[in-house]
CSV table of C-alpha atoms and ligand atoms in Angstrom, one decimal:
chain,number,residue,atom,x,y,z
A,1,MET,CA,-0.3,0.3,-0.4
A,2,ARG,CA,1.9,3.7,-0.8
A,3,PHE,CA,-0.7,4.1,2.1
A,4,PRO,CA,-1.8,3.0,5.8
A,5,ILE,CA,-5.6,2.3,5.1
A,6,GLY,CA,-6.6,4.3,7.9
A,7,PHE,CA,-5.3,7.1,5.5
A,8,THR,CA,-6.5,6.2,3.1
A,9,MET,CA,-9.3,5.4,4.2
A,10,ALA,CA,-10.5,8.6,6.2
A,11,GLN,CA,-9.6,10.5,3.0
A,12,MET,CA,-12.2,8.9,0.7
A,13,LYS,CA,-15.0,8.3,3.0
A,14,HIS,CA,-14.3,12.4,3.9
A,15,ARG,CA,-14.7,13.2,0.2
A,16,GLY,CA,-18.0,10.7,0.3
A,17,LYS,CA,-19.1,13.4,2.9
A,18,MET,CA,-18.2,16.4,1.3
A,19,SER,CA,-19.8,15.0,-3.0
A,20,ARG,CA,-23.4,14.1,-0.5
A,21,GLU,CA,-24.2,16.7,1.5
A,22,GLY,CA,-23.0,19.1,-2.0
A,23,ARG,CA,-19.7,21.1,-1.4
A,24,LYS,CA,-17.2,21.5,-4.4
A,25,ARG,CA,-15.1,23.5,-1.9
A,26,TYR,CA,-13.9,21.9,1.7
A,27,PRO,CA,-10.6,20.8,3.3
A,28,THR,CA,-9.3,18.4,2.5
A,29,VAL,CA,-5.9,18.8,4.9
A,30,LEU,CA,-4.8,21.2,7.7
A,31,MET,CA,-1.7,22.6,8.0
A,32,LEU,CA,-1.2,23.5,11.3
A,33,GLU,CA,1.7,25.5,12.3
A,34,PRO,CA,1.5,25.7,16.2
A,35,LEU,CA,4.5,27.9,16.4
A,36,TYR,CA,7.0,29.6,13.8
A,37,THR,CA,10.0,29.2,16.2
A,38,CYS,CA,13.0,26.7,14.3
A,39,ASN,CA,16.5,25.3,15.6
A,40,LEU,CA,17.1,25.5,11.9
A,41,ALA,CA,16.8,28.8,9.4
A,42,CYS,CA,17.4,27.1,5.8
A,43,ILE,CA,18.2,28.9,2.4
A,44,GLY,CA,14.0,28.0,1.1
A,45,CYS,CA,12.5,27.9,3.5
A,46,SER,CA,10.3,32.1,4.3
A,47,VAL,CA,12.1,33.9,6.5
A,48,GLU,CA,8.6,34.0,8.9
A,49,ARG,CA,8.7,30.5,9.2
A,50,HIS,CA,11.8,30.4,11.9
A,51,THR,CA,11.9,34.5,13.4
A,52,GLY,CA,9.3,33.9,15.3
A,53,ARG,CA,9.6,33.8,19.2
A,54,LEU,CA,8.1,31.1,21.7
A,55,ALA,CA,6.2,33.2,23.7
A,56,ASP,CA,4.1,34.2,20.2
A,57,ARG,CA,3.1,30.4,19.7
A,58,MET,CA,-0.6,29.4,19.5
A,59,SER,CA,-2.2,28.1,23.0
A,60,LEU,CA,-3.3,23.8,22.5
A,61,GLU,CA,-7.0,25.4,22.9
A,62,GLN,CA,-6.7,27.6,19.2
A,63,CYS,CA,-4.7,24.9,17.9
A,64,LEU,CA,-7.6,22.2,18.7
A,65,GLN,CA,-10.3,25.2,17.5
A,66,ALA,CA,-8.7,25.3,14.2
A,67,VAL,CA,-9.1,22.2,13.6
A,68,ASP,CA,-12.9,21.1,15.2
A,69,ASP,CA,-13.2,24.0,12.8
A,70,CYS,CA,-12.2,23.4,9.6
A,71,GLY,CA,-13.1,20.0,10.6
A,72,ALA,CA,-10.6,18.0,7.3
A,73,PRO,CA,-9.4,14.6,8.3
A,74,ILE,CA,-5.1,15.3,7.7
A,75,VAL,CA,-3.7,17.3,10.6
A,76,ASN,CA,0.0,18.2,9.1
A,77,LEU,CA,1.9,19.5,11.7
A,78,CYS,CA,5.2,22.4,10.8
A,79,GLY,CA,5.8,25.2,11.5
A,80,GLY,CA,8.3,26.4,12.7
A,81,GLU,CA,9.5,23.4,14.5
A,82,PRO,CA,6.8,21.8,15.4
A,83,THR,CA,8.6,19.3,18.3
A,84,LEU,CA,10.0,22.9,20.1
A,85,TYR,CA,6.0,22.5,20.4
A,86,PRO,CA,6.1,22.8,24.5
A,87,GLU,CA,2.4,21.7,24.4
A,88,LEU,CA,2.7,18.5,20.9
A,89,LYS,CA,1.9,15.9,23.1
A,90,GLY,CA,-1.0,17.4,23.9
A,91,LEU,CA,-2.3,18.2,21.1
A,92,VAL,CA,-0.8,15.2,19.3
A,93,ASP,CA,-3.6,13.3,22.7
A,94,GLY,CA,-6.3,15.7,21.2
A,95,LEU,CA,-5.8,14.8,17.3
A,96,ILE,CA,-6.1,11.2,17.6
A,97,GLU,CA,-9.1,11.8,20.2
A,98,ARG,CA,-10.5,13.1,17.2
A,99,GLY,CA,-9.8,10.4,14.8
A,100,LYS,CA,-7.7,12.5,12.5
A,101,TYR,CA,-4.0,11.7,10.8
A,102,ILE,CA,-1.5,14.0,11.7
A,103,ILE,CA,1.3,14.1,10.3
A,104,CYS,CA,4.4,15.9,12.2
A,105,CYS,CA,6.7,17.4,10.0
A,106,THR,CA,10.7,17.9,11.7
A,107,ASN,CA,14.0,18.4,10.5
A,108,ALA,CA,14.6,15.4,13.0
A,109,LEU,CA,17.1,17.4,15.6
A,110,LYS,CA,14.9,16.9,18.8
A,111,LEU,CA,13.4,13.6,18.2
A,112,ASP,CA,15.2,11.5,20.8
A,113,THR,CA,14.4,14.4,23.6
A,114,LYS,CA,10.8,15.8,22.0
A,115,VAL,CA,8.9,12.7,21.0
A,116,PHE,CA,10.9,9.2,21.2
A,117,GLY,CA,9.7,8.2,24.8
A,118,VAL,CA,6.7,10.9,25.0
A,119,ILE,CA,4.6,10.5,22.3
A,120,PRO,CA,4.2,6.4,21.6
A,121,PRO,CA,4.0,5.5,17.6
A,122,HIS,CA,0.2,5.4,16.6
A,123,PRO,CA,-1.3,3.8,13.4
A,124,GLN,CA,-3.0,7.6,12.8
A,125,PHE,CA,0.7,9.5,13.3
A,126,PHE,CA,3.4,10.0,11.0
A,127,LEU,CA,6.7,11.8,10.6
A,128,MET,CA,7.9,13.2,8.0
A,129,ILE,CA,11.6,13.8,7.9
A,130,HIS,CA,12.6,17.4,6.3
A,131,LEU,CA,15.6,15.8,3.6
A,132,ASP,CA,16.3,18.5,0.9
A,133,GLY,CA,18.8,15.8,0.1
A,134,MET,CA,22.4,14.2,0.5
A,135,ARG,CA,24.4,14.7,3.6
A,136,LYS,CA,26.3,17.8,1.9
A,137,THR,CA,23.2,19.0,-0.3
A,138,HIS,CA,20.6,19.2,2.8
A,139,ASP,CA,23.8,20.6,4.9
A,140,HIS,CA,25.1,23.0,2.5
A,141,VAL,CA,19.9,23.5,2.6
A,142,CYS,CA,19.4,23.8,6.6
A,143,ALA,CA,23.3,26.1,6.4
A,144,ARG,CA,24.7,23.9,9.0
A,145,GLU,CA,26.9,20.9,9.6
A,146,GLY,CA,25.8,17.5,10.6
A,147,VAL,CA,21.9,18.1,9.7
A,148,PHE,CA,21.2,15.2,7.6
A,149,ASP,CA,23.5,12.6,9.9
A,150,LYS,CA,21.3,13.3,12.6
A,151,ALA,CA,18.1,12.8,10.5
A,152,ILE,CA,19.1,9.8,9.2
A,153,GLU,CA,19.6,8.5,13.1
A,154,MET,CA,16.7,9.7,14.0
A,155,LEU,CA,14.8,8.0,11.3
A,156,ARG,CA,16.4,4.8,11.4
A,157,GLU,CA,15.5,5.0,15.0
A,158,ALA,CA,12.1,6.2,14.4
A,159,LYS,CA,11.7,3.0,11.5
A,160,ARG,CA,13.1,0.8,14.0
A,161,LEU,CA,10.8,2.5,17.2
A,162,GLY,CA,7.5,1.7,14.9
A,163,TYR,CA,7.0,4.7,14.3
A,164,VAL,CA,4.7,5.7,10.3
A,165,THR,CA,7.8,7.8,9.2
A,166,MET,CA,8.8,8.6,5.6
A,167,ILE,CA,10.7,11.7,3.7
A,168,ASN,CA,9.9,14.9,2.2
A,169,THR,CA,11.6,16.7,-0.1
A,170,THR,CA,11.7,20.2,-2.0
A,171,VAL,CA,13.3,19.9,-5.7
A,172,PHE,CA,15.3,23.0,-5.7
A,173,LYS,CA,17.1,24.7,-9.5
A,174,GLU,CA,20.5,23.1,-7.9
A,175,THR,CA,18.8,20.2,-7.4
A,176,GLU,CA,20.5,16.9,-10.2
A,177,VAL,CA,17.7,14.3,-10.7
A,178,ALA,CA,20.2,12.2,-10.2
A,179,GLU,CA,20.1,12.8,-6.7
A,180,VAL,CA,16.4,12.6,-5.8
A,181,GLU,CA,16.8,9.2,-7.4
A,182,GLU,CA,19.5,8.2,-4.9
A,183,MET,CA,17.1,9.2,-2.5
A,184,CYS,CA,14.5,7.5,-3.2
A,185,LYS,CA,17.4,5.1,-2.8
A,186,LEU,CA,17.6,6.1,0.7
A,187,VAL,CA,14.2,5.1,1.8
A,188,GLU,CA,14.0,1.5,0.5
A,189,GLU,CA,17.9,1.1,2.3
A,190,LEU,CA,16.0,2.6,5.3
A,191,ARG,CA,12.3,0.8,5.2
A,192,ALA,CA,10.9,4.5,5.0
A,193,ASP,CA,7.0,5.0,4.2
A,194,GLY,CA,7.9,7.0,1.0
A,195,ILE,CA,8.7,9.6,0.2
A,196,LEU,CA,7.1,12.7,-0.9
A,197,ILE,CA,8.9,15.4,-4.2
A,198,SER,CA,7.8,18.5,-4.1
A,199,PRO,CA,9.1,21.6,-6.4
A,200,GLY,CA,9.9,24.6,-4.2
A,201,TYR,CA,7.6,27.7,-4.1
A,202,ASP,CA,10.0,31.3,-4.7
A,203,TYR,CA,8.2,32.8,-1.7
A,204,GLU,CA,8.5,36.4,-2.0
A,205,SER,CA,10.7,37.0,1.7
A,206,VAL,CA,13.4,34.7,0.5
A,207,GLU,CA,16.6,35.9,-1.5
A,208,ALA,CA,18.8,33.1,-2.1
A,209,ASP,CA,16.8,32.2,-5.5
A,210,VAL,CA,17.6,28.7,-5.0
A,211,PHE,CA,13.8,28.2,-6.4
A,212,LEU,CA,12.7,27.1,-10.3
A,213,THR,CA,10.6,28.7,-13.1
A,214,LYS,CA,8.1,26.2,-14.2
A,215,GLU,CA,10.4,25.5,-17.4
A,216,GLN,CA,12.4,24.2,-15.0
A,217,ILE,CA,9.6,22.6,-13.0
A,218,HIS,CA,8.5,20.5,-16.2
A,219,GLU,CA,12.0,19.2,-16.8
A,220,LYS,CA,13.3,17.9,-13.6
A,221,PHE,CA,9.6,16.2,-12.5
A,222,GLN,CA,9.2,14.9,-16.5
A,223,ALA,CA,13.0,13.2,-16.0
A,224,ILE,CA,11.8,12.4,-11.9
A,225,ARG,CA,8.3,11.3,-13.0
A,226,GLY,CA,10.4,8.4,-15.6
A,227,PHE,CA,11.1,6.7,-12.2
A,228,SER,CA,8.7,7.7,-9.5
A,229,GLY,CA,7.8,3.5,-10.1
A,230,LYS,CA,10.1,2.4,-8.9
A,231,TYR,CA,9.8,3.6,-5.9
A,232,LYS,CA,7.0,4.5,-3.2
A,233,ILE,CA,7.0,8.6,-3.9
A,234,ASN,CA,3.9,9.9,-2.8
A,235,ALA,CA,2.5,12.1,-5.5
A,236,THR,CA,-0.2,10.4,-7.5
A,237,PRO,CA,0.7,10.4,-10.5
A,238,MET,CA,-1.9,12.7,-11.4
A,239,PHE,CA,0.2,15.2,-10.0
A,240,LEU,CA,3.8,13.4,-11.3
A,241,GLU,CA,2.1,14.4,-14.4
A,242,PHE,CA,0.9,18.2,-13.7
A,243,ALA,CA,3.9,18.9,-12.7
A,244,ALA,CA,5.7,17.3,-15.3
A,245,GLY,CA,4.2,19.8,-17.4
A,246,MET,CA,2.3,17.7,-19.3
A,247,ARG,CA,-1.2,18.1,-17.7
A,248,GLU,CA,-2.7,21.2,-16.5
A,249,LEU,CA,-4.9,21.7,-13.3
A,250,PRO,CA,-7.0,24.7,-11.7
A,251,CYS,CA,-5.5,25.3,-7.9
A,252,ALA,CA,-7.4,24.4,-5.1
A,253,PRO,CA,-6.2,26.5,-2.2
A,254,TRP,CA,-9.7,25.2,-0.1
A,255,SER,CA,-8.1,21.7,0.6
A,256,THR,CA,-5.0,22.4,2.3
A,257,VAL,CA,-5.7,25.3,4.5
A,258,ASN,CA,-3.0,26.9,7.3
A,259,PHE,CA,-4.0,28.3,10.4
A,260,THR,CA,-0.7,30.0,11.5
A,261,PRO,CA,0.2,31.8,15.1
A,262,LYS,CA,-0.8,34.9,13.1
A,263,GLY,CA,-4.7,33.6,12.3
A,264,TRP,CA,-5.9,31.9,9.0
A,265,LYS,CA,-4.0,32.3,6.1
A,266,ALA,CA,-5.3,33.7,3.4
A,267,PRO,CA,-6.0,32.2,0.2
A,268,CYS,CA,-3.1,29.5,0.4
A,269,TYR,CA,0.3,28.1,2.6
A,270,LEU,CA,2.0,30.8,0.4
A,271,ILE,CA,1.1,33.5,-0.2
A,272,GLY,CA,-0.3,35.3,2.5
A,273,GLU,CA,-1.7,38.5,1.8
A,274,GLY,CA,-4.1,38.1,5.3
A,275,PHE,CA,-4.0,36.8,8.6
A,276,ILE,CA,-7.7,36.5,9.6
A,277,GLU,CA,-8.4,34.7,13.2
A,278,LYS,CA,-11.8,33.8,12.9
A,279,TRP,CA,-12.6,30.2,9.9
A,280,ASP,CA,-15.8,31.3,8.8
A,281,ASP,CA,-14.3,35.2,7.8
A,282,PHE,CA,-11.5,33.1,5.7
A,283,TRP,CA,-13.8,30.1,4.5
A,284,GLU,CA,-16.2,33.2,3.5
A,285,ASN,CA,-14.4,36.5,2.7
A,286,THR,CA,-11.7,35.0,0.6
A,287,ASN,CA,-12.4,34.8,-3.2
A,288,TRP,CA,-11.8,31.2,-4.3
A,289,GLU,CA,-12.9,31.4,-7.6
A,290,TYR,CA,-9.6,34.0,-8.5
A,291,TRP,CA,-7.1,32.4,-6.5
A,292,GLU,CA,-8.7,28.6,-8.6
A,293,SER,CA,-7.7,30.5,-11.5
A,294,ARG,CA,-3.8,31.3,-11.5
A,295,LEU,CA,-4.4,34.3,-12.5
A,296,ASP,CA,-2.3,36.1,-10.3
A,297,SER,CA,1.7,36.3,-10.9
A,298,ARG,CA,2.1,35.1,-7.5
A,299,CYS,CA,0.6,31.6,-8.9
A,300,GLN,CA,3.0,31.1,-12.3
A,301,ASN,CA,5.5,29.1,-10.5
A,302,CYS,CA,3.4,27.4,-8.5
A,303,LYS,CA,2.9,23.3,-8.9
A,304,MET,CA,2.4,23.0,-4.7
A,305,HIS,CA,1.3,19.6,-3.3
A,306,SER,CA,-1.0,22.0,-1.7
A,307,GLY,CA,-2.9,23.1,-4.2
A,308,PHE,CA,-3.1,21.2,-6.9
A,309,GLU,CA,-2.6,17.4,-5.7
A,310,HIS,CA,-6.4,17.5,-4.6
A,311,SER,CA,-7.6,19.2,-8.4
A,312,ALA,CA,-5.8,15.9,-9.3
A,313,VAL,CA,-7.0,12.9,-7.5
A,314,GLU,CA,-10.6,15.4,-8.8
A,315,GLU,CA,-10.1,14.8,-12.2
A,316,ALA,CA,-8.4,10.9,-11.7
A,317,MET,CA,-11.8,10.3,-10.0
A,318,LYS,CA,-13.8,11.7,-13.3
A,319,THR,CA,-13.0,9.4,-16.0
A,320,MET,CA,-12.7,5.5,-14.9
A,321,LYS,CA,-9.4,4.5,-16.2
A,322,GLY,CA,-8.0,7.2,-14.0
A,323,LYS,CA,-9.2,5.4,-11.0
A,324,LEU,CA,-8.1,2.1,-11.6
A,325,GLN,CA,-4.8,4.0,-12.4
A,326,LEU,CA,-5.1,5.7,-9.0
A,327,ALA,CA,-6.5,2.5,-7.2
A,328,ALA,CA,-3.4,0.5,-8.6
A,329,TRP,CA,-1.7,3.6,-7.1
A,330,SER,CA,-3.2,3.0,-4.4
A,331,LEU,CA,-1.9,-0.6,-3.4
A,332,THR,CA,1.6,-0.9,-5.3
A,333,GLY,CA,4.1,1.1,-3.5
B,401,SF4,S1,-1.4,28.7,-7.8
B,401,SF4,FE1,-0.1,28.3,-5.5
B,401,SF4,S2,0.2,29.8,-4.7
B,401,SF4,FE2,-1.2,30.9,-6.3
B,401,SF4,S3,-3.0,30.3,-4.8
B,401,SF4,FE3,-2.5,28.3,-5.4
B,401,SF4,S4,-1.4,27.6,-3.8
B,401,SF4,FE4,-1.2,29.4,-3.7
């Protein structure tokens, strides 16, 4: 199976319920950022996401309220570095109790002290370790030596302890496709539960010239798509076709909503035109039609999972061929 069966079923159940209720737009994933504090300052990360003070973090109650308000079955804990959130255990417990699937997006540096022995492995709790390349590349991207080795040590330990553990890789301008394949092989060698490969987003607040143009994304993802069948890559075949420039998709920014220490980020995980305190104001007043159209200049080079994976699945579900392709992809890997 590409993902644990419960995770796939939770998404299908949610889609079915939304469709029965006649909802065209609904969130499936909540990117919950309880804090903007981090123990790294990676070169491709938007500045506000790693410069926040711990004192400015969200309360546990605010986090759970956001989860209840949006109703998404999947909660990605990110930020900031979520393992630095002092209330992490209470948050994970509250999410498990609500039947949510939790993806803890982490640089892994603190897993041994903040997660192992504190939050036990659970079928609804996944670790997603950030790894942007092999040793030299990853340490360069993280602007610190030794991060790669520590992440690999933590990944091995996480698997030994029984955590569902995946890798999340961002492809930058300098990323060699051969290195991406090397990482896919590493995932197999470490018996990790998959790798999510995404093109980086060109944040206005990041000065480094590391991001890809649309044409460069297409070129790299055509090559990645070429070997994707051999590995457990956690992006649907339709998304990879989109990333490789073989099909167009509308954006679905509402499918992955983002709650931050400043409020609901509108319109999407990448663009913060506004930060809105109340869920209803955010949901009802964001001009979804405009953002779906991708006419905004900031959308031109965007090929992010958070915007397009939902549309890729919707597209697949329109035809029998697409449904079969999606089912085959889910059952293998
Ligand atoms: S295309 Fe990208 S930047 Fe634009 S709204 Fe969608 S997710 Fe956000």
